[in-house]
Amino acid sequence: WVLSKTKKEDTDDNISKYDGRWEVEELKENTVPGDRGLVLKSVAKHHAISTMLTKAFVFDNKPLIVQYEVNFQEGIDCGGAYIKLISSSDDLNLEYFFDKTPYTIMFGPDKCGEDYKLHFIFRHRNPKTGEYDEKHAKRPDVDLKKFYLDKKTHLYTLVLKPDDTFEMLIDQSVVSKGSLLEDMVPPVNPPKEIEDPSDKKPDDWDERPKIPDPNAVKPDDWDEDEPSKIEDPDAVKPEGWLDDEPQYVPDPNAKKPKDWDEEMDGEWEAPQIPNPKCETAPGCGRWVRPMKNNPNYKGKWKAPMIDNPNYQGIWSPRKIPNPDYFEDLHPFKMTTVSAVGLELWSMTSDIYFDNFIICSEKEVADRWAADGWGLKKLVASANEPGMFSQLVTAAEDHPWLWVLYILTLALPVGLGVLFC
């Protein structure tokens, strides 16, 4: 693996260096003796490290399988653990690997805040212009949160097939699949037709489906001056209402502070408190009739709406042939890959990577997974506490669970006593 010695472009010099530290270490938890991985160690720094493949991968008639392990040993606040499959070129120098280095595929987990992602991006070459643009797979429908927070080693796999389909797997279970032609954003192939940018909506084009009835006349008895609310004439003041008692009175127990300066602070007044005499009375102060809806209220008159006889529908520009149209029926034929790299920023340290493999045979990838990730999974399972310990731990965090446990045990015992 080669550490990058360059800088990130368009970034302040103080943070532009790829000076994030990498180490080769064992896992902190569930360690497999003698097994070590590549660990991102620094916080809030740019990291870049890469390695050449033993041989370049050419997209011809065999699938591409990319697989590797990630363990967020400290959880993850904001940061990625994705890899880049670096495009082949005559002048590729891994010491200058940085964010602008051309890549063919980017794949792997990424998270910031509560946004949990699993990237699959490939750079597609426009056959007309020769320019590249990124195509992003749609987001998986599964909840990815647990894979970022459980501090376990997880296996990430991307499978691209020559029939232009793809699958993304976590721990050997498919979390997303689709077509390179139909499930990428933006689509690989542009539309055959586009809206004519020179087409303008006519000034007399009428898009209103409904219009006020021009023949409608306000009724003679329509009174727009009636208020919406009026006093309720049938309301009666409740018996016992204290007209002469205010709702609030000065607090008789309040005392003027010793440091009160009337010249500076003005005349001191006791703070107001609710009148205790009003607590048992239906009300205090001047009684006012409550308001009710005015049955004669009609509001401002408006003509009723009718179908617009001149309605022409929602205007849209006419369609013209897309001058940039092309059709790439096999986007699987991507740029050859000759290296793999990690170019990352993270606000959490100790992200563990291990067992990278790029191949074409599922059997090879599965055997590789069994010998690496499978062994880690067995060790982690063996170290997990038993069911009783898990129940006790859960109850320490949620004491109300003790009630549930006792009821769960008492119910069968009680039924046994009752029936036997």
Coordinates of N, CA and C in Angstrom, one line a residue, residues 249-257 268-274 276:
V249 N -54.2 40.3 42.2 CA -54.0 41.2 43.3 C -52.5 41.2 43.7
P250 N -52.0 42.3 44.4 CA -50.6 42.3 44.8 C -50.4 41.2 45.9
D251 N -49.2 40.6 45.8 CA -48.9 39.5 46.7 C -48.7 40.1 48.1
P252 N -49.6 39.8 49.1 CA -49.5 40.4 50.4 C -48.2 40.0 51.2
N253 N -47.6 38.9 50.8 CA -46.4 38.4 51.5 C -45.1 38.9 50.9
A254 N -45.2 39.6 49.7 CA -44.0 40.1 49.1 C -43.4 41.3 49.9
K255 N -42.1 41.4 49.9 CA -41.5 42.5 50.6 C -40.5 43.2 49.7
K256 N -40.4 44.5 49.8 CA -39.5 45.3 49.0 C -38.0 44.9 49.3
P257 N -37.3 44.5 48.3 CA -35.9 44.2 48.5 C -35.1 45.3 49.2
W268 N -41.6 51.0 44.2 CA -41.7 49.5 44.3 C -43.1 49.1 44.4
E269 N -43.5 48.1 43.6 CA -44.8 47.5 43.7 C -44.7 46.0 43.9
A270 N -45.6 45.5 44.7 CA -45.6 44.0 44.9 C -46.0 43.3 43.7
P271 N -45.4 42.1 43.4 CA -45.8 41.4 42.2 C -47.2 40.9 42.3
Q272 N -47.8 40.7 41.2 CA -49.2 40.3 41.1 C -49.4 38.8 41.2
I273 N -50.4 38.3 41.9 CA -50.7 36.9 42.0 C -52.2 36.7 41.8
P274 N -52.6 35.5 41.4 CA -54.1 35.3 41.2 C -54.9 35.6 42.4
P276 N -57.0 35.0 45.3 CA -57.5 33.8 46.0 C -59.0 33.7 46.1

